[in-house]
Every structure is written in C-alpha cells, then in structure tokens.
Short mmCIF file of C-alpha atoms and ligand atoms in Angstrom, two decimals:
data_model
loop_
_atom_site.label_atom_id
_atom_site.label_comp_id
_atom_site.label_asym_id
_atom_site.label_seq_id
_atom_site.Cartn_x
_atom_site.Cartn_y
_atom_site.Cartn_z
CA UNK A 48 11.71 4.40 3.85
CA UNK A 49 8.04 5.57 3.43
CA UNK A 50 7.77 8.65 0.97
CA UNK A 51 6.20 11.92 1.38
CA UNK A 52 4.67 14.32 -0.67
CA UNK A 53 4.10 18.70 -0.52
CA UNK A 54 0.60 18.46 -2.03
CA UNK A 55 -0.52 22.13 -2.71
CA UNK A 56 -3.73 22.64 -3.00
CA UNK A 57 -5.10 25.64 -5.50
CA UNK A 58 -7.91 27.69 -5.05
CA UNK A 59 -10.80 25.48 -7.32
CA UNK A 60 -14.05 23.66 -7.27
CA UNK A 61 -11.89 20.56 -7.69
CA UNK A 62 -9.97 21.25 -4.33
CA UNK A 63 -12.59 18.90 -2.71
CA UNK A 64 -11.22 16.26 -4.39
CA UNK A 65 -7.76 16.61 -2.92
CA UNK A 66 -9.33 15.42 0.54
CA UNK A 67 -10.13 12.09 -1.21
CA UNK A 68 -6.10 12.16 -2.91
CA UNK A 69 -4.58 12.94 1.03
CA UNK A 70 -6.45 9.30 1.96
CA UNK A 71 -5.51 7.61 -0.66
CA UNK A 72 -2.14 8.01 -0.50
CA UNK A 73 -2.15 7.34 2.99
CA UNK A 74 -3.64 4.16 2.42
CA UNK A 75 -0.36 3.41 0.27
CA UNK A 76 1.76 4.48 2.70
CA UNK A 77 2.87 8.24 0.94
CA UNK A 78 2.73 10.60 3.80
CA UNK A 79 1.36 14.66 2.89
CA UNK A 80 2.43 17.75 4.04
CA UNK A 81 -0.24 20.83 2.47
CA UNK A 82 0.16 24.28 1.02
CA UNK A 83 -3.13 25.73 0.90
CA UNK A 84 -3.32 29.24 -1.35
CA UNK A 85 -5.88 31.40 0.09
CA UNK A 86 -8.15 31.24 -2.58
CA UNK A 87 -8.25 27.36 -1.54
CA UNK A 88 -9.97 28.06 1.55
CA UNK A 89 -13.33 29.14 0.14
CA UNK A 90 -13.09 25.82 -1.30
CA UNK A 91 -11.93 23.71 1.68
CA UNK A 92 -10.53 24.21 5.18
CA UNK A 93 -7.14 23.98 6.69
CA UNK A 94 -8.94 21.98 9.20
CA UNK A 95 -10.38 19.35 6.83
CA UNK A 96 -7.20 18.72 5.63
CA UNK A 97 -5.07 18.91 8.45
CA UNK A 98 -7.30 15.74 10.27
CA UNK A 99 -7.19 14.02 7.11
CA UNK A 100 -2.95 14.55 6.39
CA UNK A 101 -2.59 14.27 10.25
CA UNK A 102 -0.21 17.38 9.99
CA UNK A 103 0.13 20.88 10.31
CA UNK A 104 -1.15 22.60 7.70
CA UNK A 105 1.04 25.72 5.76
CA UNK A 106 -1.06 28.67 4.67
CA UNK A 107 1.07 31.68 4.98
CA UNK A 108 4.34 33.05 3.82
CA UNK A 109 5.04 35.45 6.14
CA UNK A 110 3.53 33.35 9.64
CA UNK A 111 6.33 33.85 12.40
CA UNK A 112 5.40 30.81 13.81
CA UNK A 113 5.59 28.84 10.37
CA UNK A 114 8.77 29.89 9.58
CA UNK A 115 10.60 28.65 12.83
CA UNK A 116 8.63 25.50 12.78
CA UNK A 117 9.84 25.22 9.21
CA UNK A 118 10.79 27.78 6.78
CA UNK A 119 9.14 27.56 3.04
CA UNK A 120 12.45 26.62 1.93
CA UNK A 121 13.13 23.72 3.78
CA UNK A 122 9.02 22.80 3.32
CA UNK A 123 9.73 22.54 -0.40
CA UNK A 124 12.90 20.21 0.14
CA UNK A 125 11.87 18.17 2.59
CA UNK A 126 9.49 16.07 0.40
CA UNK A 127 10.19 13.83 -2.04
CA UNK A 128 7.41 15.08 -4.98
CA UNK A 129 5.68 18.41 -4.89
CA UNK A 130 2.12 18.25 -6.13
CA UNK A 131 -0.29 20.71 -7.41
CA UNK A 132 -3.86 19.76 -6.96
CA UNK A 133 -5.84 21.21 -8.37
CA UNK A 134 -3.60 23.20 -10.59
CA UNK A 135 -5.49 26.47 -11.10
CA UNK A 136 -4.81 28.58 -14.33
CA UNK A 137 -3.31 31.55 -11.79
CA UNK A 138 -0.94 28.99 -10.32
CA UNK A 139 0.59 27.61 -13.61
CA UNK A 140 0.87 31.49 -14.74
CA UNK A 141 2.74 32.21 -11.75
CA UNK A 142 4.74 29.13 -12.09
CA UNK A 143 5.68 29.93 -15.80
CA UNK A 144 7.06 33.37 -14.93
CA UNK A 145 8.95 32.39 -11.53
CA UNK A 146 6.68 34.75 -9.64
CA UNK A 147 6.88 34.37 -5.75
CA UNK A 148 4.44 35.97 -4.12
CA UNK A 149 2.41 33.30 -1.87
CA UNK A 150 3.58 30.32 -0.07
CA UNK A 151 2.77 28.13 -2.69
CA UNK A 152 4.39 30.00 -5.29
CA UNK A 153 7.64 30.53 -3.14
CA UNK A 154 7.38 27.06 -2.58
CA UNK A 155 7.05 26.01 -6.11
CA UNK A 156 10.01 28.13 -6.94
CA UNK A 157 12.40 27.26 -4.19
CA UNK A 158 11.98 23.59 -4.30
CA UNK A 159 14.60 21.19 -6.02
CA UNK A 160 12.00 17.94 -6.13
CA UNK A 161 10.38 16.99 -9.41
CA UNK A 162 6.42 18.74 -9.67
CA UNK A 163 3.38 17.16 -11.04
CA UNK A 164 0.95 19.22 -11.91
CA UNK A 165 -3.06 18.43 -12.01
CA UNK A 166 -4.60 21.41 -13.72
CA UNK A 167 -8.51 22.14 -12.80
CA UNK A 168 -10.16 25.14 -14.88
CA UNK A 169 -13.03 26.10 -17.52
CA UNK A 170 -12.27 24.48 -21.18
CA UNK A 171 -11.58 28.05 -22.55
CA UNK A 172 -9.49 29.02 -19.68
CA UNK A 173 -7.55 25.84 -20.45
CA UNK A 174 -7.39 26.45 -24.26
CA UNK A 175 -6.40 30.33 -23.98
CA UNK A 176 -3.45 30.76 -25.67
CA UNK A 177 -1.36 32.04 -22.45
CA UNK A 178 -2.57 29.06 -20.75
CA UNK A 179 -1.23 27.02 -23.73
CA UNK A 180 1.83 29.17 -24.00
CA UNK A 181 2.35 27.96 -19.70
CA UNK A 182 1.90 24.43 -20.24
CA UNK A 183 4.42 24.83 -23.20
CA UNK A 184 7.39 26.81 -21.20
CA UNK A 185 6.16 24.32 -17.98
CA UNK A 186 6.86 21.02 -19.81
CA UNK A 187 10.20 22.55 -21.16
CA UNK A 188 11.52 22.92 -17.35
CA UNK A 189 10.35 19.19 -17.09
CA UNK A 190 7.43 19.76 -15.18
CA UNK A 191 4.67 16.82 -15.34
CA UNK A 192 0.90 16.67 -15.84
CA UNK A 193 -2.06 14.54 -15.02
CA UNK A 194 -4.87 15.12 -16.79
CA UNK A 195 -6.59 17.38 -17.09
CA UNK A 196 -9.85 15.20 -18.22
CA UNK A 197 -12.65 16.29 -20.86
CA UNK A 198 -16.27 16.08 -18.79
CA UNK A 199 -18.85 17.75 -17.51
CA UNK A 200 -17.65 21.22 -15.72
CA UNK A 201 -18.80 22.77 -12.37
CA UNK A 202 -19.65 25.76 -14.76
CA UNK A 203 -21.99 24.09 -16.82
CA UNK A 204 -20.15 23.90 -19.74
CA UNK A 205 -18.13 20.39 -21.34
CA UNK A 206 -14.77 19.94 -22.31
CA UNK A 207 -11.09 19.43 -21.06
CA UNK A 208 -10.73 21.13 -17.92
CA UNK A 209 -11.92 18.62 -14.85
CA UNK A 210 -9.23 17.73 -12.79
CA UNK A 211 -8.10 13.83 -12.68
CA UNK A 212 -9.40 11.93 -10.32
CA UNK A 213 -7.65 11.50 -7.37
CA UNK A 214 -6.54 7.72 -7.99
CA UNK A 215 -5.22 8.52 -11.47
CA UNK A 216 -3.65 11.36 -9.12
CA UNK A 217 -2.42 8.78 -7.16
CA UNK A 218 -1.08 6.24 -9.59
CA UNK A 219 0.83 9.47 -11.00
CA UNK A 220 2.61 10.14 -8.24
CA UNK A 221 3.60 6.36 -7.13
CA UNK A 222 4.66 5.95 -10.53
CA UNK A 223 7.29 9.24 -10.52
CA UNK A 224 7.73 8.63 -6.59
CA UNK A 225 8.62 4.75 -7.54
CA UNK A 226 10.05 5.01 -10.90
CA UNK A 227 13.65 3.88 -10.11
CA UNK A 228 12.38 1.24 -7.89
CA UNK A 229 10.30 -1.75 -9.60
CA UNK A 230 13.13 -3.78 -8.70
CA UNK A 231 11.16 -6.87 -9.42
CA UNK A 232 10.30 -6.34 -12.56
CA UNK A 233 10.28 -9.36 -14.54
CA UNK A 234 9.53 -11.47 -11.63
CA UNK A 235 6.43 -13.83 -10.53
CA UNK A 236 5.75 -13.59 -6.90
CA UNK A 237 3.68 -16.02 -5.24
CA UNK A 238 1.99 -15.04 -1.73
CA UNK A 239 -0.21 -16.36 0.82
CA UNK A 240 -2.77 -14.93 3.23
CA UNK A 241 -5.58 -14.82 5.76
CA UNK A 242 -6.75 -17.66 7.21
CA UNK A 243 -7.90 -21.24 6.51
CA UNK A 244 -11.04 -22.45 7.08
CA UNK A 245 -11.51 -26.00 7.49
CA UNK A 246 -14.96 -27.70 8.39
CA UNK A 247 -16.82 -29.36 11.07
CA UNK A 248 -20.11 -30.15 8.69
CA UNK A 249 -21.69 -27.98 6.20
CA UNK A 250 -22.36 -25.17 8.59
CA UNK A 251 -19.65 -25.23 11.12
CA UNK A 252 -15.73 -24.85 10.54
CA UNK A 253 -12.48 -24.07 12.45
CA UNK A 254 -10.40 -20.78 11.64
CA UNK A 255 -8.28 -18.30 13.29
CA UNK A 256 -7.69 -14.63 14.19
CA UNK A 257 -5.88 -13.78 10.74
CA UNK A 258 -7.08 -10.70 9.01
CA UNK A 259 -4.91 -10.73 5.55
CA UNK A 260 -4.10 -7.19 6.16
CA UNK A 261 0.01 -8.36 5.91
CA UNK A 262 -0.29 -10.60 2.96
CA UNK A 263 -2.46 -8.16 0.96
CA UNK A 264 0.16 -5.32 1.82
CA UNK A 265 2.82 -7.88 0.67
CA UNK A 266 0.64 -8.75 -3.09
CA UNK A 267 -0.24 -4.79 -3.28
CA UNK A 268 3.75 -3.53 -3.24
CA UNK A 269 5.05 -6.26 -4.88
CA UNK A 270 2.71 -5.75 -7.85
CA UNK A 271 3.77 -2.01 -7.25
CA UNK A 272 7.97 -2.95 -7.44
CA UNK A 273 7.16 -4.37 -10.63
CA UNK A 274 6.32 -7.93 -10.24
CA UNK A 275 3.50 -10.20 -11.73
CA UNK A 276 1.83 -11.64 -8.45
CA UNK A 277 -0.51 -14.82 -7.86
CA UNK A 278 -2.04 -14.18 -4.86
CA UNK A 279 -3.91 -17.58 -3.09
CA UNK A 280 -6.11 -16.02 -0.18
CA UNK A 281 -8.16 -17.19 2.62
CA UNK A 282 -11.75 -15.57 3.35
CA UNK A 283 -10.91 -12.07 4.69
CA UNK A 284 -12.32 -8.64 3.83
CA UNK A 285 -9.79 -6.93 1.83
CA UNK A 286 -10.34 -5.56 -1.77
CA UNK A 287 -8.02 -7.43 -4.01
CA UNK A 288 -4.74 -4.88 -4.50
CA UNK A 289 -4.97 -3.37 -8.55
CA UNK A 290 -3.61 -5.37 -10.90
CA UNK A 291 -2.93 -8.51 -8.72
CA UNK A 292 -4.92 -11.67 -9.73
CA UNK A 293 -6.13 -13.56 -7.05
CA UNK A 294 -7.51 -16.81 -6.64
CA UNK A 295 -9.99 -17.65 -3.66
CA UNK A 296 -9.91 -20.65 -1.24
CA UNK A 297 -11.13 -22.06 1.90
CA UNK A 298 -9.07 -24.62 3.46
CA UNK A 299 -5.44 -25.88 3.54
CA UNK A 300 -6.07 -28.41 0.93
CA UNK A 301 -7.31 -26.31 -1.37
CA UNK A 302 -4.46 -23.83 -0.60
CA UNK A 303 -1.55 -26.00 -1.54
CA UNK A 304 -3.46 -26.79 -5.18
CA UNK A 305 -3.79 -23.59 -5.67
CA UNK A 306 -0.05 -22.64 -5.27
CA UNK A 307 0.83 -26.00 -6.58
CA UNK A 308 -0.76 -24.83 -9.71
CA UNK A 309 1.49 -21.99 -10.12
CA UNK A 310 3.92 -22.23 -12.37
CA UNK A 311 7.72 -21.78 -11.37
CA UNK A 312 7.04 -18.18 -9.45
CA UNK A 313 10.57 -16.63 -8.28
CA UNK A 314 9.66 -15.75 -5.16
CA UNK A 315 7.32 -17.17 -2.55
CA UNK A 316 5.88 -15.56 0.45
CA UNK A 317 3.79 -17.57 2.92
CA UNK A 318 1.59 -15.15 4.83
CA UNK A 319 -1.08 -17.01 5.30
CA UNK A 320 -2.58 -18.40 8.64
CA UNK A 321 -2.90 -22.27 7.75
CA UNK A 322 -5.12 -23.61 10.15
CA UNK A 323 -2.64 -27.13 11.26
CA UNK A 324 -5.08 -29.78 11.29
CA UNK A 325 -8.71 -30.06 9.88
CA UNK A 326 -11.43 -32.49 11.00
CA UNK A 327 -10.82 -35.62 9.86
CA UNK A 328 -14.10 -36.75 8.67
CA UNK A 329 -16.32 -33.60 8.27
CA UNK A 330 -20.24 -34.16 8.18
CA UNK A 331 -21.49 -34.11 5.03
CA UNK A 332 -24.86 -33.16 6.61
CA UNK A 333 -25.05 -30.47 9.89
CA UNK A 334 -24.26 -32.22 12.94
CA UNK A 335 -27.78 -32.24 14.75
CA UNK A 336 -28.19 -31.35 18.52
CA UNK A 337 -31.23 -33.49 19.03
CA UNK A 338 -31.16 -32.17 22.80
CA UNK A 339 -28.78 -35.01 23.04
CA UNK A 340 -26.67 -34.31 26.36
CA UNK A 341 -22.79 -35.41 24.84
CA UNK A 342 -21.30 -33.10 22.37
CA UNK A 343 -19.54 -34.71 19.15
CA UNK A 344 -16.46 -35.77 19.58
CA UNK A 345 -13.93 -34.52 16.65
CA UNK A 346 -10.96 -36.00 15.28
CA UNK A 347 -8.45 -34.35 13.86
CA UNK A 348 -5.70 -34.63 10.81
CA UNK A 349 -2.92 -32.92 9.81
CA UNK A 350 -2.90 -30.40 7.04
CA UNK A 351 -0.26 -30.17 4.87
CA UNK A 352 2.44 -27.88 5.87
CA UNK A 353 2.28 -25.38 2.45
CA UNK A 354 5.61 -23.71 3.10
CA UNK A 355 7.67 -26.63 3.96
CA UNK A 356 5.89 -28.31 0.97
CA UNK A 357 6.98 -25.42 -1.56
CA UNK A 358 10.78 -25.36 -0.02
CA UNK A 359 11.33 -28.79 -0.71
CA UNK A 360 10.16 -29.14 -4.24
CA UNK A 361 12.14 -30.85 -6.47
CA UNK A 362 11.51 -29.24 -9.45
CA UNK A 363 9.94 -25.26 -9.85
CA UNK A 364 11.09 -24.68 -6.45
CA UNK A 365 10.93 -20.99 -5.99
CA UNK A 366 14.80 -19.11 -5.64
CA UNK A 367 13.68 -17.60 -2.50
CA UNK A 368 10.69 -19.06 -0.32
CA UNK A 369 9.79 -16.60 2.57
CA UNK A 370 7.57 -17.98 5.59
CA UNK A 371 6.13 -15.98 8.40
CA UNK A 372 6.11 -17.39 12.42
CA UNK A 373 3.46 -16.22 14.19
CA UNK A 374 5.09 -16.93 18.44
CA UNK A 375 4.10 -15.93 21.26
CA UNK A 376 7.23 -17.13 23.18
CA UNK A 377 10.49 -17.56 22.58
CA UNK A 378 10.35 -15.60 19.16
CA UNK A 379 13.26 -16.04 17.61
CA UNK A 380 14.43 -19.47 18.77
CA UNK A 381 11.23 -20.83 17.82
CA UNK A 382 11.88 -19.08 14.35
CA UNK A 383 14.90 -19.95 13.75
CA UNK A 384 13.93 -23.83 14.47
CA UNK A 385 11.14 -23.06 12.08
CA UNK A 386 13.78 -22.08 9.44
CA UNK A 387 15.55 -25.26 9.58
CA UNK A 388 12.40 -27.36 10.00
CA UNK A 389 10.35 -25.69 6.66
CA UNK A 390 13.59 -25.67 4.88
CA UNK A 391 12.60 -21.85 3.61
CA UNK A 392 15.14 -19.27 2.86
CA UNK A 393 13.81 -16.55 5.62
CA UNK A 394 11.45 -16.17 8.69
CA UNK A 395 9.77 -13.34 9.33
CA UNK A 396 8.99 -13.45 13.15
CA UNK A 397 6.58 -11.50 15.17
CA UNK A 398 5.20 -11.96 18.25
CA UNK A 399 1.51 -12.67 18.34
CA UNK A 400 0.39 -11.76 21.63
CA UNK A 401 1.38 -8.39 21.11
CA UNK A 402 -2.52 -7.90 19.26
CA UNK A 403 -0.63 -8.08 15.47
CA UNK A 404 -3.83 -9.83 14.10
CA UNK A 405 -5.85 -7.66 12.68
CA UNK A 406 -3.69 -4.34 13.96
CA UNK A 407 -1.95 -1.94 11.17
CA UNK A 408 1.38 -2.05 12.47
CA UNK A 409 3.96 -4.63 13.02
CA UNK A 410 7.30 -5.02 14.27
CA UNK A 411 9.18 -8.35 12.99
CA UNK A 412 12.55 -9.90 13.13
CA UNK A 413 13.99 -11.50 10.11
CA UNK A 414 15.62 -14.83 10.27
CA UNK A 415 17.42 -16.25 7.51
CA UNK A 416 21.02 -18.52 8.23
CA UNK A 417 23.42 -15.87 8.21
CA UNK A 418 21.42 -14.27 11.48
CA UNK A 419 19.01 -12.40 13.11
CA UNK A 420 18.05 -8.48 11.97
CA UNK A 421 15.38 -6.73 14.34
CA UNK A 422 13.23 -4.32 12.47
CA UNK A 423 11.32 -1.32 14.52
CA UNK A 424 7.83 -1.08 14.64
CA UNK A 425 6.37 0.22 11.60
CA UNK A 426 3.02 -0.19 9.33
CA UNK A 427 2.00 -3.34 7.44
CA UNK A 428 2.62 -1.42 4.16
CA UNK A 429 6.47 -0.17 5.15
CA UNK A 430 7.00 -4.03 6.77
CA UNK A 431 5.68 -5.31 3.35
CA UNK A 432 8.20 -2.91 1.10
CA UNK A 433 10.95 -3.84 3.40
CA UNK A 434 10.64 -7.34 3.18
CA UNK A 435 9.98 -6.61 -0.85
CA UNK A 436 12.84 -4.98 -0.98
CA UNK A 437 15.24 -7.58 0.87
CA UNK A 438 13.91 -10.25 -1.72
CA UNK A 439 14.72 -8.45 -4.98
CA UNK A 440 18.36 -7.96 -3.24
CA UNK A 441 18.53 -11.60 -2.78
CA UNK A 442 16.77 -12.40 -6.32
CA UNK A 443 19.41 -10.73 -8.21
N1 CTP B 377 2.38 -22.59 7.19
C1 CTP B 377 1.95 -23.25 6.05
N2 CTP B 377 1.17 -24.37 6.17
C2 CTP B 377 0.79 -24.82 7.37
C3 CTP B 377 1.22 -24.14 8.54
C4 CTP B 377 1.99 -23.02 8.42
O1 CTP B 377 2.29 -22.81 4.95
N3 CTP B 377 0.03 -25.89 7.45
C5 CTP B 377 3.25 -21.44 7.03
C6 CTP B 377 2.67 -20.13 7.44
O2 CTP B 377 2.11 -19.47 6.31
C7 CTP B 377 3.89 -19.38 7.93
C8 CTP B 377 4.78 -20.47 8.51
O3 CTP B 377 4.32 -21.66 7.91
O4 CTP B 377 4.61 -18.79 6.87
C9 CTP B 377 4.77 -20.62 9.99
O5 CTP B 377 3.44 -20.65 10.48
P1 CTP B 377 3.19 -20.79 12.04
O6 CTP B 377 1.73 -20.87 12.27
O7 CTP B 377 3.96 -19.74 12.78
O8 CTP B 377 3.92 -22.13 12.38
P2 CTP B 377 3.45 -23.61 12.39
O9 CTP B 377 4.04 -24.31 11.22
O10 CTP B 377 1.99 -23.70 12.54
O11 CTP B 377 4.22 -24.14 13.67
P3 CTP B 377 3.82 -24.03 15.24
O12 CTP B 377 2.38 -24.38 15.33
O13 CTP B 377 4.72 -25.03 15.87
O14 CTP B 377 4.13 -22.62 15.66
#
C-alpha cells in the first residue's frame, strides 16, 4: 500500500519550497493531502499546490463544504505522517500549548499520527528562549525535527533558521514513514534493466522499446527496504536511484559479466529487456552504402539467456531469482512455460501490447509454482514495492 502524508504548510518565505517537497514525494510514490494556514497564502496559492498534490486543498476550519467532504478530524487521521513545512515560530507556539484555533492547529491537535516538524524562521526568532522552551516541551511529546539549517536568511541576516531542503525533507519522512519496513536489510539484491544494445558496425545496432523505468523503480525501493543493490543497466535515461551503485553496459554479453561478477547476491531480479540474438559478425568498420542496390544481409546469434543462466548456477546461485515476461498473447501460459524453461523462482507477467514500455503504470500477474496471483493496475513504484515485498517474505 502506497503511503500518504497531511503536509501543512506555514505561513513563511520557505513555503515555496514545499511545492518542490509535494513532487518529490510523488516521485516516490508518498501521496499529499495540504493544510494551508492563511498566512501561507501570501506565500503560495491553494492553486499551486492543489495541481501539484493533485488534490483538494484544506484551508478553512469552519468551510461547510470541507467539513462534509471531510471533517478536520478525520483529515488528521487519515494520513499516515503529518508534516509541518515550513514550521513557522507561531505554529510550534501554538503546538506547544495545544491551542486550536485554525485548521492546522486543530489538525495538529486532533491527529493520532506521528509529526515531523521542519521549522523556517529568523536565527533570533529560533534562539528566543520561548522558541527554545517549544522545541523543548515539543520533543518531550515525541515530536520530530528536520533541520532547521544554518545559511543565508531571506532577511539578510546568517544563522540557523533556513528550512531543510525539501529532499532532506523527503528522506525524513520515508525514513519515519518506512522505519518498520527495511525488511531486506542485510541483503544484496541484484537487478537488471533497460534494454540491450547489440551492433550492426560501429554506428548501427539493434535494441528495443525498453525504457528502465520498472527496473530502476525495482533498484530505488529495494535500496529503500534496506538492501545493498548492484544494479547492471542498459542505456536508458534514468538518474541512477541514491545510494544504489550501478554499473553501465551495452549488450547481452557484457550484461551477463557484469552480473556474473557479482558476488553471491540473495536476490535476483531480471528486468531487463535482453535483446535475443546479436549480429553475428558485426563490422568493425561502418557498413558503406556505396549506392550499391542490395542491402547487407545479417546473420544472427543467440545471446545468452541471463536469467536462465543465473537460475542454474551451480554455485552463488541467488535464493530467489525473479524474471519478468514481457507477452503479448497468451500471458500467463506463456509465463508459466517461461518459469519452467529459465528455471527462476517467479515470473512477473505483463502484457506488452497494452503500451507498458515506457508508460508509468503496470498491471502484472505473478507466477511462481504454487500458482497464479493477478495484481491490479498500479504505478511502477507500488508494482516495484510489491514485488519487494513478496521477496523479503520468501527470503526469510
Ligand atoms: N532474459 C534474459 N536474457 C535474455 C532474454 C531474456 O535475462 N537473453 C530475461 C528477461 O530479463 C526477463 C525474462 O528473461 O526477465 C523473460 O524475457 P522475455 O523477453 O519475456 O522472454 P524471452 O526469454 O525473450 O522469450 P520469448 O522471446 O520466447 O518471449
């Protein structure tokens, strides 16, 4: 299950920056519902954020319609992590006394989901003694921080004050979002992706449709759950996911050395698009046109089949070796044939003709021996977290 976050945003310069924190946790997958204080507005508008969070926005206690489309108590419960960003001096005040005057204050008080705070004000504001005295009684009801960071202010002045920025934000809020689940922990995971590119002659080569986009998500949220991950990639046009190390290469051949040379990973997940045969003899030299009326003949060779090569190891094979089939009939009984003939431990099937390559969202059927399970359409990122989280069950 994808999680969700209240983000309320406080009435500072540094409320810009929660735009950039709504995208980036969408780009993880963390949906976010907003409380904007009125004081926020004059910073940013209810309509900036509500295209980026794709959701209504919440603004005011006592809106009729609000309330029956979801009352502030049920707004602060229905999230898994209430933010404050930026945290505003007012805000924390409030927060210390139990005041409940606003939305976001009623919020803040009715809700039983952890809080992280990321405070945004001048250095003297922050180091007043009430503000000190907040923070104090704040982290004694087990309220959290990020930041705030020592910089340049909008006021001129230096010091601590500037909010975090929103990817420390972010990695905040995964980490208390995700904290009792880094199930593999402990574990080296091995993936696969984008395509293969195998050559004609020095200019010319032979690839497919693959755009990486599911074995990325895969690498990102298993380095998330906890994992070490070795990542062997195809040429695609993805940033490599934080703290994932990643090795770059070009055709099949080079592929299999480059997961042979990984040592004994627990899990293995082949994403990857292998292109099934190369040209046998590529040109060393480009093939010349000449105005010559025939056009080369090619000959082709078989690649080697990566994920039926890493099932059948004999030594350092991998407890559980996940392959993908890309079909575009017959699914699942060309999947399940494709279980028995790779000799992997599961099959994640989709159908290919229904524009997957390159798209965000997926909807696969997992094929192991004890049977089939059918999983609804959802994004890369959820398909990836699923499928993460059905290996660490099976890698226990
Ligand atoms: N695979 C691989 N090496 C290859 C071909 C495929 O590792 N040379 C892996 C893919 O990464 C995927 C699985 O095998 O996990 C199935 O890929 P797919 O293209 O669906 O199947 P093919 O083996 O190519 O079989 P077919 O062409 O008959 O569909």
């Amino acid at each position: 299950m994808s999680k969700s976050v209240l983000l309320i945003i406080g009435g500072g310069i540094a409320a810009y920056k929660s735009l950039e924190l709504i995208r980036t946790l969408k780009k993880v997958g963390i949906g976010t519902r907003v409380i904007m204080t009125k004081a926020s507005e004059h910073f940013v508008t209810p309509l900036s954020v509500a295209s980026l969070s794709g959701e209504k926005v919440f603004t005011d206690l006592f809106s009729l319609t609000d309330e029956t489309e979801m009352g502030h108590i049920e707004l602060s419960r229905s999230t898994d992590l209430v933010v404050v960003a930026p945290a505003t001096a007012d805000l924390m005040a409030k927060m210390a006394q139990g005041l409940a005057n606003d939305l976001a204050s009623t919020a803040l008080l009715a809700t039983d989901k952890p809080v992280l705070l990321a405070p945004a004000m001048n250095v003297r504001m922050w180091h007043h003694a009430a503000t000190q005295r907040n923070i104090e009684t704040l982290t004694k009801d087990g309220i959290h921080f990020v930041g705030p960071n020592p910089g340049e202010m909008a006021c001129g002045e230096f010091g601590l004050g500037r909010m975090a920025e929103p990817a420390e934000i972010a990695a905040a809020i995964e980490k208390l979002l995700y904290s009792d689940a880094r199930p593999l922990s402990g574990k080296h995971v091995l993936i696969t992706a984008g395509p293969t590119r195998e050559p004609i002659d020095p200019v010319r080569f032979i690839s497919n449709h693959s755009s990486g986009k599911q074995g990325y998500a895969l690498a990102e949220q298993a380095e998330r759950m906890g994992a070490k991950v070795t990542l062997v990639s195809g040429p695609v046009s993805l940033p490599t996911p934080p703290g994932v190390t990643k090795v770059d290469v070009e055709t099949a051949d080079q592929m299999l050395a480059a997961c042979e040379a990984v040592h004994a990973p627990d899990l293995v997940i082949c994403a990857a698009a292998v292109a099934d045969w190369k040209v046998a003899n590529p040109a060393t030299q480009k093939l010349k046109k000449n105005d010559k009326a025939e056009a080369p003949a090619l000959s082709f060779a078989a690649n080697p089949d990566i994920l039926k090569t890493l099932s059948n190891l004999k030594s350092g094979r991998a407890k559980l070796v996940v392959g993908f089939a890309a079909e575009t009939v017959n699914v699942i009984a060309n999947a399940q044939e494709k279980l028995k003939r790779k000799g992997c431990d599961l099959i994640i099937a989709n159908n290919v003709s229904e524009g997957v390559f390159g798209a965000d969202k997926n909807a696969v059927h997992v094929i192991s021996k004890d049977g089939v399970e059918n999983w609804p359409q959802a994004s890369k990122v959820d398909v990836a977290r699923r499928i993460l989280e059905l290996c660490a069950g099976r890698l226990k």
